[in-house]
Coordinates of C-alpha atoms in Angstrom, one line a residue:
M1 CA 13.3 14.8 -6.1
K2 CA 12.7 18.0 -4.3
E3 CA 10.2 18.6 -1.5
R4 CA 6.9 20.3 -2.1
P5 CA 7.4 24.2 -2.0
V6 CA 5.6 25.7 1.0
S7 CA 4.9 29.4 1.6
Y8 CA 2.7 31.3 4.1
T9 CA 1.6 34.8 4.2
D10 CA 2.0 36.8 7.3
D11 CA -1.9 36.8 7.6
Q12 CA -2.0 33.0 7.3
L13 CA 0.6 32.6 9.9
A14 CA -1.2 35.2 12.1
S15 CA -4.4 33.1 11.9
L16 CA -2.6 30.0 13.2
V17 CA -1.2 31.8 16.3
S18 CA -4.2 30.6 18.6
A19 CA -4.5 27.2 16.8
P20 CA -4.4 24.2 19.1
E21 CA -1.4 21.7 18.9
S22 CA -2.2 19.0 16.5
A23 CA -0.4 16.5 14.3
G24 CA 0.8 19.4 12.2
L25 CA 1.3 22.1 14.8
E26 CA 3.5 22.4 17.8
R27 CA 4.3 25.3 20.1
K28 CA 7.4 26.1 22.2
A29 CA 8.0 29.0 24.5
S30 CA 11.7 29.1 23.6
F31 CA 14.6 27.4 21.6
S32 CA 15.9 26.0 25.0
D33 CA 15.1 22.2 24.1
K34 CA 16.7 21.9 20.6
D35 CA 16.6 18.2 20.8
K36 CA 12.8 18.0 21.1
I37 CA 12.5 20.8 18.4
C38 CA 14.6 18.6 16.0
K39 CA 12.6 15.6 16.7
T40 CA 9.3 17.5 16.0
L41 CA 10.7 18.8 12.7
C42 CA 11.7 15.3 11.7
A43 CA 8.2 14.1 12.6
F44 CA 6.6 16.9 10.5
A45 CA 8.9 16.0 7.5
N46 CA 7.6 12.3 7.7
D47 CA 3.9 13.3 7.5
L48 CA 2.8 9.9 8.6
A49 CA -0.8 10.8 8.3
N50 CA -0.1 11.7 4.5
T51 CA -1.8 15.2 5.1
R52 CA 0.6 16.5 2.3
R53 CA 0.4 19.8 4.2
P54 CA 3.4 21.6 6.0
G55 CA 4.0 21.2 9.7
L56 CA 4.4 24.4 11.8
L57 CA 6.3 24.8 14.9
W58 CA 6.0 28.1 16.8
L59 CA 8.7 29.5 18.9
G60 CA 7.5 32.1 21.5
I61 CA 4.0 30.4 22.3
A62 CA 3.8 28.5 25.5
D63 CA 2.2 25.0 25.7
D64 CA -1.1 26.5 27.1
G65 CA -1.3 29.0 24.1
R66 CA -0.1 31.9 25.9
V67 CA 1.7 34.3 23.5
A68 CA 5.0 34.8 25.3
G69 CA 7.1 36.3 22.6
L70 CA 11.0 35.8 22.5
D71 CA 14.0 37.8 21.6
A72 CA 14.6 37.1 17.9
T73 CA 18.3 38.0 18.0
D74 CA 20.9 37.1 15.3
T75 CA 22.3 34.6 17.6
L76 CA 19.0 32.8 18.0
L77 CA 18.4 32.7 14.3
Q78 CA 21.9 31.4 13.8
K79 CA 21.1 28.5 16.2
I80 CA 18.1 27.7 14.2
D81 CA 20.2 27.8 11.0
Q82 CA 22.6 25.2 12.7
I83 CA 19.8 22.5 12.4
K84 CA 20.4 22.4 8.6
A85 CA 24.1 22.7 8.9
E86 CA 24.6 19.9 11.5
G87 CA 22.9 17.5 9.0
K88 CA 21.5 15.4 12.0
I89 CA 18.1 15.3 10.1
Q90 CA 18.3 13.2 6.9
P91 CA 17.3 13.3 4.3
L92 CA 17.3 17.1 5.1
P93 CA 13.8 18.4 4.8
S94 CA 12.7 21.9 3.3
L95 CA 12.8 24.2 6.4
T96 CA 11.6 27.8 6.2
V97 CA 12.1 30.1 9.1
R98 CA 9.7 33.1 9.4
Q99 CA 9.5 35.9 11.9
I100 CA 6.3 37.9 12.5
M101 CA 5.0 40.3 15.1
H102 CA 1.8 39.4 17.0
E103 CA 0.3 41.7 19.7
G104 CA 3.5 43.5 19.9
K105 CA 5.7 40.4 20.5
A106 CA 8.1 38.5 18.2
L107 CA 7.4 35.0 17.2
I108 CA 9.3 32.7 15.0
A109 CA 7.7 30.1 12.6
L110 CA 9.4 27.0 11.5
V111 CA 7.7 25.6 8.5
V112 CA 8.5 22.0 7.4
A113 CA 7.4 20.7 4.0
P114 CA 6.5 16.9 3.9
S115 CA 9.6 15.1 2.6
S116 CA 9.4 13.4 -0.8
L117 CA 11.9 10.9 0.5
P118 CA 10.7 9.4 3.8
P119 CA 11.5 8.1 6.2
V120 CA 13.4 11.0 7.6
A121 CA 15.5 10.4 10.6
Y122 CA 17.0 12.7 13.3
D123 CA 20.3 11.4 15.0
G124 CA 19.6 7.9 13.4
R125 CA 16.1 7.7 14.7
I126 CA 12.7 8.0 12.8
W127 CA 10.2 10.2 14.5
V128 CA 6.4 10.5 13.7
R129 CA 3.6 12.8 14.8
M130 CA 0.7 11.2 16.5
A131 CA -2.2 13.6 17.3
A132 CA -0.3 16.4 19.3
S133 CA 2.7 14.3 20.3
T134 CA 6.1 13.2 18.7
Q135 CA 6.9 9.6 19.1
L136 CA 9.5 7.1 17.8
A137 CA 8.2 5.4 14.7
S138 CA 7.0 1.9 15.0
K139 CA 8.3 -0.9 12.5
E140 CA 4.9 -0.6 10.7
D141 CA 5.3 3.2 10.6
E142 CA 8.6 2.8 9.0
R143 CA 7.2 0.4 6.4
L144 CA 4.5 2.8 5.5
L145 CA 6.9 5.7 5.1
A146 CA 9.3 3.5 2.9
E147 CA 6.5 2.4 0.7
R148 CA 5.5 6.1 0.2
R149 CA 9.1 6.9 -0.8
R150 CA 8.9 4.2 -3.4
A151 CA 5.6 5.7 -4.8
T152 CA 7.5 9.0 -5.3
S153 CA 10.5 7.9 -6.5
G154 CA 8.8 5.8 -9.4
R155 CA 10.5 2.5 -8.7
S156 CA 8.1 -0.2 -7.4
F157 CA 9.1 -2.9 -4.9
D158 CA 8.1 -5.6 -7.4
S159 CA 10.6 -4.3 -10.0
E160 CA 13.5 -4.4 -7.7
G161 CA 16.1 -7.2 -7.7
V162 CA 16.6 -9.7 -5.1
P163 CA 20.4 -10.1 -4.6
Q164 CA 20.1 -13.3 -2.4
A165 CA 18.2 -15.1 -5.2
S166 CA 19.7 -16.4 -8.5
L167 CA 18.4 -17.6 -11.8
R168 CA 18.7 -21.2 -10.5
D169 CA 15.8 -20.4 -8.4
L170 CA 13.5 -19.7 -11.3
N171 CA 11.5 -22.4 -13.1
R172 CA 12.9 -22.0 -16.6
P173 CA 10.6 -24.5 -18.5
Y174 CA 7.5 -22.7 -17.1
F175 CA 8.9 -19.3 -18.0
E176 CA 9.9 -20.4 -21.7
S177 CA 6.8 -22.5 -22.4
T178 CA 4.0 -20.8 -20.4
Y179 CA 4.8 -17.3 -19.5
L180 CA 7.0 -16.0 -22.3
P181 CA 4.6 -17.0 -25.3
Q182 CA 1.8 -15.0 -23.5
A183 CA 4.0 -12.1 -22.8
V184 CA 5.8 -11.7 -26.2
A185 CA 4.4 -12.2 -29.6
Q186 CA 5.5 -15.3 -31.3
D187 CA 7.0 -13.5 -34.4
M188 CA 9.2 -11.5 -31.9
L189 CA 10.3 -14.6 -30.2
D190 CA 11.3 -16.3 -33.4
A191 CA 13.1 -13.1 -34.7
N192 CA 15.0 -11.6 -31.9
G193 CA 17.3 -14.6 -30.8
R194 CA 17.7 -13.3 -27.3
T195 CA 19.2 -15.5 -24.4
W196 CA 17.1 -16.6 -21.7
E197 CA 18.6 -14.1 -19.3
E198 CA 17.9 -11.3 -22.0
R199 CA 14.3 -12.4 -22.2
L200 CA 14.1 -12.4 -18.3
V201 CA 15.3 -8.9 -18.2
A202 CA 13.0 -7.8 -21.1
T203 CA 10.0 -9.1 -19.4
R204 CA 11.0 -7.6 -16.0
M205 CA 11.4 -11.0 -14.4
A206 CA 15.0 -10.1 -13.8
I207 CA 17.3 -7.1 -13.6
G208 CA 21.0 -6.4 -14.0
M209 CA 23.9 -7.3 -16.3
A210 CA 26.6 -9.3 -14.4
P211 CA 25.1 -11.0 -12.6
V212 CA 21.5 -11.1 -13.8
I213 CA 19.2 -11.5 -10.7
P214 CA 15.5 -12.2 -10.4
T215 CA 13.1 -9.3 -9.5
V216 CA 10.4 -9.6 -6.9
A217 CA 7.9 -10.0 -9.7
G218 CA 10.2 -12.7 -11.3
L219 CA 10.2 -14.7 -8.2
L220 CA 6.4 -14.3 -7.7
T221 CA 5.8 -15.4 -11.4
T222 CA 8.3 -18.0 -12.1
A223 CA 10.1 -19.2 -8.9
L224 CA 10.3 -22.9 -8.1
S225 CA 9.1 -21.9 -4.6
P226 CA 8.2 -18.2 -4.4
Q227 CA 7.3 -18.4 -0.6
D228 CA 11.0 -19.1 0.1
W229 CA 11.7 -15.5 -0.8
L230 CA 8.3 -13.8 -0.1
A231 CA 6.9 -15.6 2.9
G232 CA 3.5 -13.9 2.8
A233 CA 2.9 -14.7 -1.0
Y234 CA 0.3 -17.4 -0.4
V235 CA -3.5 -17.5 0.4
Q236 CA -5.0 -18.8 3.7
F237 CA -8.5 -20.1 3.0
I238 CA -10.9 -21.0 6.1
R239 CA -14.4 -22.2 5.8
Y240 CA -16.2 -21.6 9.0
A241 CA -19.4 -23.3 10.3
G242 CA -21.7 -20.3 11.2
I243 CA -21.1 -16.7 11.1
E244 CA -18.5 -16.0 13.8
H245 CA -14.7 -15.8 13.6
G246 CA -13.1 -18.6 15.6
G247 CA -16.1 -21.1 15.0
D248 CA -15.8 -24.7 13.9
I249 CA -13.5 -25.0 10.8
V250 CA -15.2 -26.9 8.0
D251 CA -12.2 -26.5 5.5
E252 CA -8.8 -24.9 5.7
K253 CA -6.2 -24.8 3.1
R254 CA -2.9 -22.9 2.4
I255 CA -2.4 -22.3 -1.3
T256 CA 1.2 -21.7 -2.4
G257 CA 3.0 -21.8 -5.6
N258 CA 3.6 -19.1 -8.3
L259 CA 0.9 -16.3 -9.0
E260 CA -0.9 -18.7 -11.4
D261 CA -0.7 -21.6 -9.0
V262 CA -2.2 -19.4 -6.1
I263 CA -5.0 -17.8 -8.2
N264 CA -6.2 -21.1 -9.9
G265 CA -5.8 -23.0 -6.7
T266 CA -7.9 -20.6 -4.7
E267 CA -10.5 -20.2 -7.5
A268 CA -10.9 -24.0 -7.6
I269 CA -11.8 -23.8 -3.9
F270 CA -14.4 -21.1 -4.6
K271 CA -16.0 -23.3 -7.2
A272 CA -16.2 -26.3 -4.7
H273 CA -17.8 -24.2 -2.1
I274 CA -20.3 -22.3 -4.1
Q275 CA -23.8 -23.7 -3.8
T276 CA -26.5 -23.5 -6.4
A277 CA -30.2 -23.4 -5.7
V278 CA -32.9 -24.5 -8.1
H279 CA -36.1 -22.3 -8.2
I280 CA -39.3 -23.6 -10.0
T281 CA -40.6 -20.5 -11.6
G282 CA -43.7 -22.1 -13.1
Q283 CA -44.7 -24.2 -16.1
D284 CA -41.9 -26.7 -15.0
R285 CA -39.3 -24.0 -15.7
E286 CA -36.2 -23.9 -13.5
R287 CA -34.0 -20.9 -12.5
R288 CA -30.6 -21.6 -11.0
Q289 CA -29.1 -19.2 -8.6
A290 CA -25.6 -19.4 -7.0
D291 CA -25.2 -18.2 -3.6
Y292 CA -22.2 -16.2 -4.8
P293 CA -21.4 -15.4 -8.6
L294 CA -18.1 -16.9 -9.2
A295 CA -17.2 -14.1 -11.6
A296 CA -17.6 -11.5 -8.8
L297 CA -15.3 -13.5 -6.3
Q298 CA -12.7 -13.7 -9.0
Q299 CA -12.8 -10.1 -9.6
L300 CA -12.5 -9.2 -5.9
F301 CA -9.8 -12.0 -5.2
R302 CA -7.6 -11.1 -8.0
N303 CA -7.8 -7.5 -7.1
A304 CA -6.3 -8.5 -3.8
I305 CA -3.5 -10.4 -5.2
L306 CA -2.7 -7.5 -7.6
H307 CA -2.9 -4.7 -5.1
R308 CA -1.6 -6.3 -1.9
N309 CA 1.7 -5.3 -0.2
Y310 CA 4.5 -7.7 -0.7
E311 CA 7.1 -5.8 1.1
G312 CA 7.9 -6.0 4.8
T313 CA 5.0 -8.3 5.7
N314 CA 4.7 -12.1 6.0
A315 CA 0.9 -11.8 6.2
P316 CA -1.0 -13.7 3.3
V317 CA -4.2 -12.9 1.5
R318 CA -7.0 -14.4 3.9
V319 CA -10.3 -15.7 2.5
Y320 CA -12.8 -16.3 5.2
W321 CA -16.0 -18.2 4.3
F322 CA -19.0 -17.9 6.6
D323 CA -22.5 -19.2 6.3
D324 CA -23.8 -15.5 5.5
R325 CA -20.7 -13.9 3.9
I326 CA -17.1 -14.1 2.5
E327 CA -14.4 -11.8 3.8
I328 CA -11.2 -11.2 1.6
A329 CA -8.5 -9.5 3.4
N330 CA -5.3 -8.3 1.9
P331 CA -2.2 -6.6 3.6
G332 CA -1.5 -3.1 2.4
G333 CA -3.9 -0.2 2.5
P334 CA -4.8 2.3 -0.3
Y335 CA -1.7 3.2 -2.5
G336 CA -0.7 6.3 -4.5
A337 CA -3.7 8.3 -5.8
V338 CA -6.1 5.9 -4.0
T339 CA -7.0 7.1 -0.5
V340 CA -9.4 5.7 2.2
D341 CA -12.0 8.4 1.1
N342 CA -11.9 7.6 -2.6
F343 CA -11.4 3.8 -2.5
G344 CA -13.6 1.9 -4.8
K345 CA -14.7 4.8 -6.8
P346 CA -14.5 4.8 -10.7
Y347 CA -11.0 5.8 -11.9
A348 CA -9.5 5.8 -8.6
T349 CA -6.8 3.6 -9.3
D350 CA -3.2 3.3 -8.7
Y351 CA -0.5 0.4 -8.8
R352 CA 1.6 -0.6 -6.0
N353 CA 2.7 -3.6 -8.1
P354 CA 2.9 -2.6 -11.7
V355 CA 5.0 -5.6 -12.8
V356 CA 2.6 -7.9 -11.1
A357 CA -0.3 -6.1 -13.0
E358 CA 1.4 -6.8 -16.3
V359 CA 2.0 -10.5 -15.4
L360 CA -1.8 -10.9 -14.5
F361 CA -2.8 -9.3 -17.8
N362 CA -0.4 -11.5 -19.8
L363 CA -1.9 -14.6 -17.9
K364 CA -5.4 -13.5 -18.9
F365 CA -6.3 -13.0 -15.1
V366 CA -7.1 -9.3 -15.8
Q367 CA -8.8 -8.1 -19.1
K368 CA -9.2 -4.4 -18.1
F369 CA -7.7 -2.3 -15.4
G370 CA -9.5 0.0 -13.0
F371 CA -13.0 -1.5 -13.2
G372 CA -12.8 -4.8 -11.3
I373 CA -14.6 -3.4 -8.3
Q374 CA -17.4 -1.8 -10.4
N375 CA -17.7 -5.1 -12.4
A376 CA -18.1 -7.1 -9.2
R377 CA -20.6 -4.8 -7.7
K378 CA -22.9 -5.1 -10.8
L379 CA -22.4 -9.1 -10.8
L380 CA -23.4 -9.2 -7.2
A381 CA -26.3 -7.0 -7.6
D382 CA -27.6 -8.9 -10.6
N383 CA -27.3 -12.1 -8.6
G384 CA -29.3 -10.6 -5.6
N385 CA -26.2 -10.6 -3.2
G386 CA -26.3 -6.9 -2.5
E387 CA -23.6 -4.3 -2.0
P388 CA -20.2 -5.4 -1.0
R389 CA -18.6 -3.6 2.0
F390 CA -15.1 -2.3 1.7
E391 CA -13.0 -1.4 4.8
P392 CA -9.7 0.2 3.8
S393 CA -7.2 1.3 6.3
Q394 CA -3.5 2.1 6.2
T395 CA -2.4 -1.4 6.6
M396 CA -5.2 -3.6 5.3
V397 CA -8.2 -3.8 2.9
V398 CA -11.1 -6.0 3.8
V399 CA -14.1 -6.7 1.5
T400 CA -17.1 -8.4 2.8
I401 CA -19.3 -10.0 0.3
P402 CA -22.9 -10.8 1.5
R403 CA -24.5 -14.3 0.6
V404 CA -27.9 -14.2 -1.4
P405 CA -30.7 -14.1 1.2
A406 CA -32.3 -17.3 1.9

C-alpha cells in the first residue's frame, strides 16, 4: 500500500518558516548531522500521534528560529537523495525535497508522509516524535504502530494463525456441537460434507492447508485453555468495600475459559452482586429497582470483550465494583475510524477483532453492532443511574457506571 500523497504550495511552506518546532516540525541549520536528520525523518514517518499530516524538516533554519539559509548546491541535494538510496530507513517512506527562497535566502524543506506500513525503523531502530523531540520508541509505542499497520493492511490480529498451536489444542466436541450449529445453517451442515479441518477454516477458527493451524479467534473461541496462548484473555473481578481503589476486598475472582465461558461466568457474578430495592408507591403497590440494570452492564462488558486488544498485552479486562460505581477497563484504545474525540458517538464504530465480533454474534451475545453504548445509556437513564463516563486513551478504555442514588 502506498503512502498518502503529500504536497505543499510554496506559499504554504513560506507560512511555516516561522512555525515553532513541534511533533510535526523540526529545524536544522545545515545538513551536517545526517544521523539526527534520518532519525527525525523516521519519526515523522511513524506519526505516533496519528495526526495523518506530513512531517516537515527545515534545512537552513537554526534551532532558535533564525533563518540562516544554506548553499543548496547539487552536491547537497545529492547527499539528501542518498537517504533514500542507502535504504537505512525501512519501509521507505514518501520523502519529498523542496527548495524555496525566503528573505533572499535558500531553504530546503524535507516533507515526509505518514507511512501506511509502520513501524518504520532507521538503522534497525524505531524512532518516534514526542512534542518537539525525537526519541527511541518504547515497547508500547511499537505495539501501537504495529496495530495501526494491521488496520491499514486489512488483516486483523484475530484472523492470524498461531503457528505454535495445533488442532489438538482445540475443543472439538464444543466446536462441533455448540459453536458450529450456531455459525452455519443446519441444511448447509448436512449437505456440504466437509471435514472438521475444512469447517474450522470456513468459520475462521483455523487457517492454512498443510498444516491447518488455529487462528487467534479460534483459540479464544474453542481452545481447551485459551489463556495458555493469550495470557490476558480473562476477566479480573474485584468487589471493594467502600469507594476507593485498594480498599477491603469483598469478592475477587479470575474468570477464564473460552469466550462463552468468560462472558457467562462474569455476568453470573453481575447477577449475584446486583441489589434490588422495593419501593412502596401507594395503595400497597410495589416498584422494584435494581441498583444497576443487568442489560446495561452486559452491553458495556461485552463491548469491552469485543473491542479489547489481544495483541502484545497480558492485561485482562478488569471489572472493579465499588459501593457507588462500577468501573470496566479494557486494554486497547480507540481503533481505526474511532478516535478519542468521537468515541461513543452514534455510528462511530470500527472493529479491531472482526472475527471475534462474528463469534459473539453467532453465540447470540450481540444482536446489533454499533449501538451497544447508546442502548446502555438509555437503560441506565431509564433506571435512574445517570450518564456513564467514558475515558478513552491510546492504550485503555475505562467506563464508569454510577450506581442509582440512594
